[in-house]
mmCIF file with all atom_site columns, C-alpha atoms in Angstrom:
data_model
loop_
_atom_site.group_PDB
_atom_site.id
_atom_site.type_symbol
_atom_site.label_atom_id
_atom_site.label_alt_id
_atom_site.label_comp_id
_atom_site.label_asym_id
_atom_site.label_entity_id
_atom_site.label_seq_id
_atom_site.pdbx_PDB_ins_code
_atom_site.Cartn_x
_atom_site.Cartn_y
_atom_site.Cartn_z
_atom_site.occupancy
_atom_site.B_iso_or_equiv
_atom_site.pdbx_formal_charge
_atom_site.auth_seq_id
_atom_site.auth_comp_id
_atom_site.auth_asym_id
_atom_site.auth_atom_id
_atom_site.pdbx_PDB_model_num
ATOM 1   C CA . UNK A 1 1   ? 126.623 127.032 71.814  1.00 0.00 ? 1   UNK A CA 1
ATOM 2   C CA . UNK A 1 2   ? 127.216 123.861 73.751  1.00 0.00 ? 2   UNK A CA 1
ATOM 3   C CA . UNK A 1 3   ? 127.634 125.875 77.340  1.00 0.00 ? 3   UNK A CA 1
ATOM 4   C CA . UNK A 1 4   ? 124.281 127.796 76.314  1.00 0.00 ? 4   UNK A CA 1
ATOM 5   C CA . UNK A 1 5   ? 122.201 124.173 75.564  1.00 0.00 ? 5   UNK A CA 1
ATOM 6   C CA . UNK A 1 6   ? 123.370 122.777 79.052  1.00 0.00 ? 6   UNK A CA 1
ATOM 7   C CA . UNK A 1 7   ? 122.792 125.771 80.608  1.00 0.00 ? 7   UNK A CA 1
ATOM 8   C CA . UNK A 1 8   ? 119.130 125.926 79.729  1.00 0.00 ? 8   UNK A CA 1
ATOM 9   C CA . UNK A 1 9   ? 118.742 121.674 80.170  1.00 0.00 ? 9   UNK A CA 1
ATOM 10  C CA . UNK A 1 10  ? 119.678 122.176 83.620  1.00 0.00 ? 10  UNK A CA 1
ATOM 11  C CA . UNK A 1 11  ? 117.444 125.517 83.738  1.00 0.00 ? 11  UNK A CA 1
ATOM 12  C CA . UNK A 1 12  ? 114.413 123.471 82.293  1.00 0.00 ? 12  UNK A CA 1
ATOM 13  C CA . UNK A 1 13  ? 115.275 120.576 84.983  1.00 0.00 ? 13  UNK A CA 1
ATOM 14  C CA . UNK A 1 14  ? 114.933 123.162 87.845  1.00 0.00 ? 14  UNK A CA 1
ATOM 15  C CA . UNK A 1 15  ? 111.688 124.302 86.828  1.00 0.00 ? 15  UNK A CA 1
ATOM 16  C CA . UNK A 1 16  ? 110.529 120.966 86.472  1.00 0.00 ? 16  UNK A CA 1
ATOM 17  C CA . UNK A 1 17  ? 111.505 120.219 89.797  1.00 0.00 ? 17  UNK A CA 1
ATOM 18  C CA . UNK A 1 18  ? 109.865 123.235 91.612  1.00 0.00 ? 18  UNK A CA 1
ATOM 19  C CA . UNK A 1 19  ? 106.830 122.369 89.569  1.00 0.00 ? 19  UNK A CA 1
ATOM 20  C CA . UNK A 1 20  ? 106.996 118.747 91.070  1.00 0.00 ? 20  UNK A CA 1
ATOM 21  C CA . UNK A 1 21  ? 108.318 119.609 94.497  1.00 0.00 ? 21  UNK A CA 1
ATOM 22  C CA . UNK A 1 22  ? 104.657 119.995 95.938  1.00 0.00 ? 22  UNK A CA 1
ATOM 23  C CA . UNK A 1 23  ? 104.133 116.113 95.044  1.00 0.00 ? 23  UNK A CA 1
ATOM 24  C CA . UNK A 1 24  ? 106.906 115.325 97.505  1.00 0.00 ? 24  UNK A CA 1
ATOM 25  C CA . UNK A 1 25  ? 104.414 115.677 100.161 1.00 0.00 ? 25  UNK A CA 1
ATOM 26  C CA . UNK A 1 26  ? 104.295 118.153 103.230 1.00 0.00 ? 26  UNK A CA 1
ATOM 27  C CA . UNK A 1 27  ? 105.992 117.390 106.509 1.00 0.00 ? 27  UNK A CA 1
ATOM 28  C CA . UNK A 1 28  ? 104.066 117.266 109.822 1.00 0.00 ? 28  UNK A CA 1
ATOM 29  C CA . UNK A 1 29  ? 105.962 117.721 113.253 1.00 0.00 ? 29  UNK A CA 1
ATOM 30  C CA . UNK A 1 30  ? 103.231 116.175 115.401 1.00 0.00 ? 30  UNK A CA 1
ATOM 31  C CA . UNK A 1 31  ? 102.654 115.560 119.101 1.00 0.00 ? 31  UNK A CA 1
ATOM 32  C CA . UNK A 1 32  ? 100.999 112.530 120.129 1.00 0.00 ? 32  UNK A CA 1
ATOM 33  C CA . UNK A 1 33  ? 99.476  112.982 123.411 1.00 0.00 ? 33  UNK A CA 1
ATOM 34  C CA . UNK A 1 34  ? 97.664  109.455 123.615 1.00 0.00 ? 34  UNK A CA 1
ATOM 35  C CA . UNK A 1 35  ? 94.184  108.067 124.326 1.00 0.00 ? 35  UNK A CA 1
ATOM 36  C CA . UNK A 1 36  ? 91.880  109.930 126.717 1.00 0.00 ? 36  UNK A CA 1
ATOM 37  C CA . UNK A 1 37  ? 89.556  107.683 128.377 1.00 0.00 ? 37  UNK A CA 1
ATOM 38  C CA . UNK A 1 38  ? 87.871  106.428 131.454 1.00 0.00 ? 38  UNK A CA 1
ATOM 39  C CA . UNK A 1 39  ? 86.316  103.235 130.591 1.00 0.00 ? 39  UNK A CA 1
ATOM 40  C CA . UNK A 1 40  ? 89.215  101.211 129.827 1.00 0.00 ? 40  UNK A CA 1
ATOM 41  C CA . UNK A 1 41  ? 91.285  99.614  132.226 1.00 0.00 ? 41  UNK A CA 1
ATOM 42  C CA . UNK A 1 42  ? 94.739  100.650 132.201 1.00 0.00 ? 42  UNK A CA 1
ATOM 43  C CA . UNK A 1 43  ? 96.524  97.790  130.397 1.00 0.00 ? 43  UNK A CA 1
ATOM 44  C CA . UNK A 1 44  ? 93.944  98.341  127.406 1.00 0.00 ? 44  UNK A CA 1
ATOM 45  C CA . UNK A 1 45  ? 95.047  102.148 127.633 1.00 0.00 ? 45  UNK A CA 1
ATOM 46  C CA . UNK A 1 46  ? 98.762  101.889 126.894 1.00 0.00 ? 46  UNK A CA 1
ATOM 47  C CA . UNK A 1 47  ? 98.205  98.931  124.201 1.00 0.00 ? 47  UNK A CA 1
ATOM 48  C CA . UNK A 1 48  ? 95.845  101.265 122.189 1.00 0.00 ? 48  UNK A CA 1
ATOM 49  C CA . UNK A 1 49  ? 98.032  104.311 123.078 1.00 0.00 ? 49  UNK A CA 1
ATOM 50  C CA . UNK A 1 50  ? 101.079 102.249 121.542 1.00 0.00 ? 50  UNK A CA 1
ATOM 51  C CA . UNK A 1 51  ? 99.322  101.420 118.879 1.00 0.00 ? 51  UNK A CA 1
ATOM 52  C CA . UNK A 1 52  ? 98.277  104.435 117.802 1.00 0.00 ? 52  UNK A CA 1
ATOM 53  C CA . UNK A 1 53  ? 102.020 106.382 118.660 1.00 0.00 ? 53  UNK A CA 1
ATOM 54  C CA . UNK A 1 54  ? 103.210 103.403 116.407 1.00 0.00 ? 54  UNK A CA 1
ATOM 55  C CA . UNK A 1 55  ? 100.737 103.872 113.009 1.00 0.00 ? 55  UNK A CA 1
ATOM 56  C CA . UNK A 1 56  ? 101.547 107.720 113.417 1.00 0.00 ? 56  UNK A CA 1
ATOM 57  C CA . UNK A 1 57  ? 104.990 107.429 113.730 1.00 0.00 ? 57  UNK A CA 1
ATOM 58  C CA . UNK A 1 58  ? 105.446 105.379 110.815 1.00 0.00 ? 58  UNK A CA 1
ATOM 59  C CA . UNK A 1 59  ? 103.587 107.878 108.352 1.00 0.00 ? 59  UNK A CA 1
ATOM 60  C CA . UNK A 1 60  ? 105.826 109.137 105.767 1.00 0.00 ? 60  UNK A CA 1
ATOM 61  C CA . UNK A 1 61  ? 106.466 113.072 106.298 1.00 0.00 ? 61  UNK A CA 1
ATOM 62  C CA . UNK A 1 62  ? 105.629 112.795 110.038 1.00 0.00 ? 62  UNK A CA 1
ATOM 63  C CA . UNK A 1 63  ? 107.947 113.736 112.411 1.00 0.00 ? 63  UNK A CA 1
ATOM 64  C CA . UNK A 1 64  ? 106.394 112.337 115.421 1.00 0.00 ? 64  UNK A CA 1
ATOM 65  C CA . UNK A 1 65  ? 107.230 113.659 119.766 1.00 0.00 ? 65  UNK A CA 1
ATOM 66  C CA . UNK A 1 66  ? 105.599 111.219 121.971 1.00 0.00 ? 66  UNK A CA 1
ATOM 67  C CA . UNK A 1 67  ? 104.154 113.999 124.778 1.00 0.00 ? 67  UNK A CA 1
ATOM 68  C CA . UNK A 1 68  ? 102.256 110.813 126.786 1.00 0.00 ? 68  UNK A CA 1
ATOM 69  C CA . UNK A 1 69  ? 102.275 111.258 130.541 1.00 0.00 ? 69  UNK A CA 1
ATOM 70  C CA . UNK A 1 70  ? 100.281 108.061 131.150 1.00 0.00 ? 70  UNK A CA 1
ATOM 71  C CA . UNK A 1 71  ? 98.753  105.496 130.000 1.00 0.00 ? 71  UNK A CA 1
ATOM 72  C CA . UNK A 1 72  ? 95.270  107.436 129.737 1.00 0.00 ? 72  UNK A CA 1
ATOM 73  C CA . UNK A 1 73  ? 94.064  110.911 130.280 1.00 0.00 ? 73  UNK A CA 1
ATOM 74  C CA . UNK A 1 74  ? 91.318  111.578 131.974 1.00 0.00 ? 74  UNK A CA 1
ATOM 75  C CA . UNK A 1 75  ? 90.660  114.635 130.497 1.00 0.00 ? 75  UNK A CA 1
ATOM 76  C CA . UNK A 1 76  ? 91.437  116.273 127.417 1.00 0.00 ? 76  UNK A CA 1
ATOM 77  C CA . UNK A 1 77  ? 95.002  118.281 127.129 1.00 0.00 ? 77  UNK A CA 1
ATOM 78  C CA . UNK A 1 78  ? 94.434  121.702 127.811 1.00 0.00 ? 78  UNK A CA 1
ATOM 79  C CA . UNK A 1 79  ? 94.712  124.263 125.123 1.00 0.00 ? 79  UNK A CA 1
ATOM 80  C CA . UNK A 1 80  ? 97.169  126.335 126.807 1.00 0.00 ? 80  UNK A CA 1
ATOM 81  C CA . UNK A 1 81  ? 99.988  123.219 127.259 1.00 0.00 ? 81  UNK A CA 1
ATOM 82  C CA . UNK A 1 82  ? 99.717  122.832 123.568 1.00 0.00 ? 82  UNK A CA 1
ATOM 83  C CA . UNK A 1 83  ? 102.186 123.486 121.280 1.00 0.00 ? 83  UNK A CA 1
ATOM 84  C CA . UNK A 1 84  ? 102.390 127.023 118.494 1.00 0.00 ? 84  UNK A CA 1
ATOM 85  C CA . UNK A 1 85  ? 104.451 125.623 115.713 1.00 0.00 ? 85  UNK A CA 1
ATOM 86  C CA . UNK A 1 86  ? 103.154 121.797 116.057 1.00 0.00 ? 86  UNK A CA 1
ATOM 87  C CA . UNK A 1 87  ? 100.129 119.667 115.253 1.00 0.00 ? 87  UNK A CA 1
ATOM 88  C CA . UNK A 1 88  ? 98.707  118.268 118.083 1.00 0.00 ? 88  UNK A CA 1
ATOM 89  C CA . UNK A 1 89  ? 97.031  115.035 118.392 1.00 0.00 ? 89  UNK A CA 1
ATOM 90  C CA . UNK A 1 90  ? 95.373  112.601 120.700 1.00 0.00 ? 90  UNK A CA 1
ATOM 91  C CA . UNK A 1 91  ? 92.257  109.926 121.042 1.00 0.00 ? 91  UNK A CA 1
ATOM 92  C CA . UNK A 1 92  ? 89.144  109.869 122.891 1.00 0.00 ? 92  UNK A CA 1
ATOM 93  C CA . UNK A 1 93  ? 87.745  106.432 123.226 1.00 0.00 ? 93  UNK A CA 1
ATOM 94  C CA . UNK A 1 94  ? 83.939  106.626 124.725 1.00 0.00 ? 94  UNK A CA 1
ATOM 95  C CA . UNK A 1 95  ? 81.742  103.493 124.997 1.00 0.00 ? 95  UNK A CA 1
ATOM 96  C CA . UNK A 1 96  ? 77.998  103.879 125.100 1.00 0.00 ? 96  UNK A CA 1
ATOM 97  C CA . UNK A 1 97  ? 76.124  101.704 127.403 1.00 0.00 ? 97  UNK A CA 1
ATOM 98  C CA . UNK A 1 98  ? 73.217  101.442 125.736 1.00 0.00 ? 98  UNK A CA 1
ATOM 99  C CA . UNK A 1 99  ? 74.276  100.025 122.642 1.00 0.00 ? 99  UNK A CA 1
ATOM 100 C CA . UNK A 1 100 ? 77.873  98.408  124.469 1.00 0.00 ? 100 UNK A CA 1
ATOM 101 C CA . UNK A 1 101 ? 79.426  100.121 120.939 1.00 0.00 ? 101 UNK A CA 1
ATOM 102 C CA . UNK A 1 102 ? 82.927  102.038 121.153 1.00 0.00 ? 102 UNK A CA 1
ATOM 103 C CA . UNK A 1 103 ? 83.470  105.186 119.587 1.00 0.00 ? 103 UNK A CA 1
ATOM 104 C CA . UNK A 1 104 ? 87.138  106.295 118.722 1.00 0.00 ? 104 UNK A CA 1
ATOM 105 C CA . UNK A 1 105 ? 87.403  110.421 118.166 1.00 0.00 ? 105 UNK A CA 1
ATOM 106 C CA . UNK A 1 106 ? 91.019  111.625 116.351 1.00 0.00 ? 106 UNK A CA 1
ATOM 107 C CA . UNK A 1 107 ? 91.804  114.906 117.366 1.00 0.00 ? 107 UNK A CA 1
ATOM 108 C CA . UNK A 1 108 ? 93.830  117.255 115.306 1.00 0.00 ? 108 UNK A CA 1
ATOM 109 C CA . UNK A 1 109 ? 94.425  120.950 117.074 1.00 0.00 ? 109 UNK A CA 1
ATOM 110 C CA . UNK A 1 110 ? 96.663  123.401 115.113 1.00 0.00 ? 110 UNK A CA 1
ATOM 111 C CA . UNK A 1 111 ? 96.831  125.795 117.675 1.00 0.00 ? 111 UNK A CA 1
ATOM 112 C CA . UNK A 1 112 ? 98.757  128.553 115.834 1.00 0.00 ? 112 UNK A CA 1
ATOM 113 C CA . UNK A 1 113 ? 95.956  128.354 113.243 1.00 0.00 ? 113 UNK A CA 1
ATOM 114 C CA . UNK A 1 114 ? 93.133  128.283 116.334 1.00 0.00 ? 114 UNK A CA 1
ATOM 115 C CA . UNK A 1 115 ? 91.472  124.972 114.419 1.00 0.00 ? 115 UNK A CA 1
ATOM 116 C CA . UNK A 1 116 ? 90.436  121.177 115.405 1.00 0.00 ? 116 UNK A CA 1
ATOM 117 C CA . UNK A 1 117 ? 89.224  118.549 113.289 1.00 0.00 ? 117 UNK A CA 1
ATOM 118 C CA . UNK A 1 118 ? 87.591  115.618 114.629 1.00 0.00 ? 118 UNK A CA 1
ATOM 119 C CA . UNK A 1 119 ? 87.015  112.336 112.621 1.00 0.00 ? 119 UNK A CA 1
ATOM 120 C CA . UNK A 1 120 ? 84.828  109.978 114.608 1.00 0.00 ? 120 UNK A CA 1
ATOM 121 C CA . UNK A 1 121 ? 84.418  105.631 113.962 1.00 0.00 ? 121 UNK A CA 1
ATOM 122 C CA . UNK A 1 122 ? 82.247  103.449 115.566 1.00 0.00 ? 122 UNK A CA 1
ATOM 123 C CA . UNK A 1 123 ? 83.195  100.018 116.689 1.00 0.00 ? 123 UNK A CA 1
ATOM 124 C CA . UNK A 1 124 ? 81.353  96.816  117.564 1.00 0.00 ? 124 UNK A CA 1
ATOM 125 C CA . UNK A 1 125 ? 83.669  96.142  120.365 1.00 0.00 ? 125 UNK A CA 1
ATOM 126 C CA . UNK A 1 126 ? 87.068  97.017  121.597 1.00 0.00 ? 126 UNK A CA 1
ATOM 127 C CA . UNK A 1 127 ? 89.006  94.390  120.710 1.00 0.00 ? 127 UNK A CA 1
ATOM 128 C CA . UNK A 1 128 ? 87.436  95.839  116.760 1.00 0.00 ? 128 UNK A CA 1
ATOM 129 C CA . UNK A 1 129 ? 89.818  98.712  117.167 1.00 0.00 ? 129 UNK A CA 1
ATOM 130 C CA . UNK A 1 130 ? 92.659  97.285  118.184 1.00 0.00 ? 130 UNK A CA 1
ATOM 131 C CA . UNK A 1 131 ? 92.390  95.346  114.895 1.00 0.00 ? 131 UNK A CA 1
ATOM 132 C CA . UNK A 1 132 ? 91.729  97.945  112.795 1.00 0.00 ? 132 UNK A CA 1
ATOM 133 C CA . UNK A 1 133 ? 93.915  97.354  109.820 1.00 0.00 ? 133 UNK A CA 1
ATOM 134 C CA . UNK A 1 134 ? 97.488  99.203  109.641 1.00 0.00 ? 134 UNK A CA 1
ATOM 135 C CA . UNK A 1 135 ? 96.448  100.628 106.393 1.00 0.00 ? 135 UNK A CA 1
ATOM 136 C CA . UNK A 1 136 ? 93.017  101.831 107.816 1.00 0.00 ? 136 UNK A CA 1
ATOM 137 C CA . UNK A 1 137 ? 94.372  103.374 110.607 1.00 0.00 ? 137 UNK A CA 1
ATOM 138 C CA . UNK A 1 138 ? 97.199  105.413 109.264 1.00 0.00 ? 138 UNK A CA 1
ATOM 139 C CA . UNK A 1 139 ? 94.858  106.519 106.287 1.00 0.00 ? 139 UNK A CA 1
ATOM 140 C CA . UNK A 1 140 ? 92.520  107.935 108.783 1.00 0.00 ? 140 UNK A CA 1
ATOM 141 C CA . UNK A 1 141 ? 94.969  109.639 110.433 1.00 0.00 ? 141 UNK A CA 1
ATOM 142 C CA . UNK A 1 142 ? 96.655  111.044 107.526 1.00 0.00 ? 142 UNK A CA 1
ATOM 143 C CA . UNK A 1 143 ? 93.487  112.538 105.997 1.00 0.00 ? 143 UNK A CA 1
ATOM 144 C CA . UNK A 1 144 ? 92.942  114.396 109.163 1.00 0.00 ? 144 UNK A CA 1
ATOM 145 C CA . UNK A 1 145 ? 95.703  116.126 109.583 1.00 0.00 ? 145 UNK A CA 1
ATOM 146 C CA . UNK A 1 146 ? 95.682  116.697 105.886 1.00 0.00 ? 146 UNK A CA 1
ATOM 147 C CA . UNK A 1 147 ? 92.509  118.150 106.190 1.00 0.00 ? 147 UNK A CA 1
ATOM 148 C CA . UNK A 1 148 ? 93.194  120.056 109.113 1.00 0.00 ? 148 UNK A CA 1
ATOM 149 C CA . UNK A 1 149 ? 96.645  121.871 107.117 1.00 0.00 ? 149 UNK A CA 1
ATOM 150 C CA . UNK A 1 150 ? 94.460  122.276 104.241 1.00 0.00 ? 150 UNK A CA 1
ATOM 151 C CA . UNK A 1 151 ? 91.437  124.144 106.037 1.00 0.00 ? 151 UNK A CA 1
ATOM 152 C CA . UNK A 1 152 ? 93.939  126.499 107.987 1.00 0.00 ? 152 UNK A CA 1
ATOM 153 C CA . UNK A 1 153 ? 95.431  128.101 104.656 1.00 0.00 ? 153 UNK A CA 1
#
């Protein structure tokens, strides 16, 4: 009687614990490609490239390759240098003359799924991102490649 109760505690723990497991959180394998831009000089480049390798690196459940070549791109990464079984991500950072306002674009590609998501912030000025809160930043990240894994199942 006493082998049969401990058998089915540990039974009803297991189940428990599958039913829980998907609170754990996913993992992400990520490649962080840096900051594509051609309006920032290139001292500005690798600070906010750091930056940003730095908040997505320390997000729980991401496993983070740093795939930077410089300190900016010029142009996007192509598609085809991409990886199949990782997220993908990188920054375009755009300022518009008329209004001397910065816009920051996070890119998410799953290229084994064929799908992007784009979250776009505007900033006063550029020194504005750079002091974008830890918190902020990482949240923003995280939701995007959270939304990205949700809207390729």
């Amino acid at each position: 009687m006493n082998r049969i109760f401990k058998k089915s505690n540990i039974s009803f723990f297991l189940i428990i614990l599958l039913a829980l497991l998907p609170l754990f959180g996913q993992n992400y394998d990520i490649d962080y490609y840096g900051i594509v831009s051609t309006e920032i000089d290139s001292n500005m480049s690798k600070m906010t490239s750091d930056l940003y390798y730095t908040q997505l690196s320390e997000i729980d459940n991401f496993s983070t390759t740093d795939k930077r070549i410089d300190n900016a791109l010029s142009k996007i990464p192509e598609i085809s240098s991409l990886s199949d079984s990782r997220l993908s991500f990188y920054t375009e950072i755009v300022k518009d003359n008329n209004t001397d306002k910065w816009s920051v674009i996070l890119h998410v590609i799953d290229k084994a799924n064929n799908n992007e998501q784009t979250s776009t912030k505007i900033y006063d000025s550029f020194y504005k991102i750079l002091m974008e809160p830890k918190s902020t930043l990482q949240s923003s990240i995280k939701s995007l490649i959270e939304s990205n894994h949700n809207s390729s199942i």
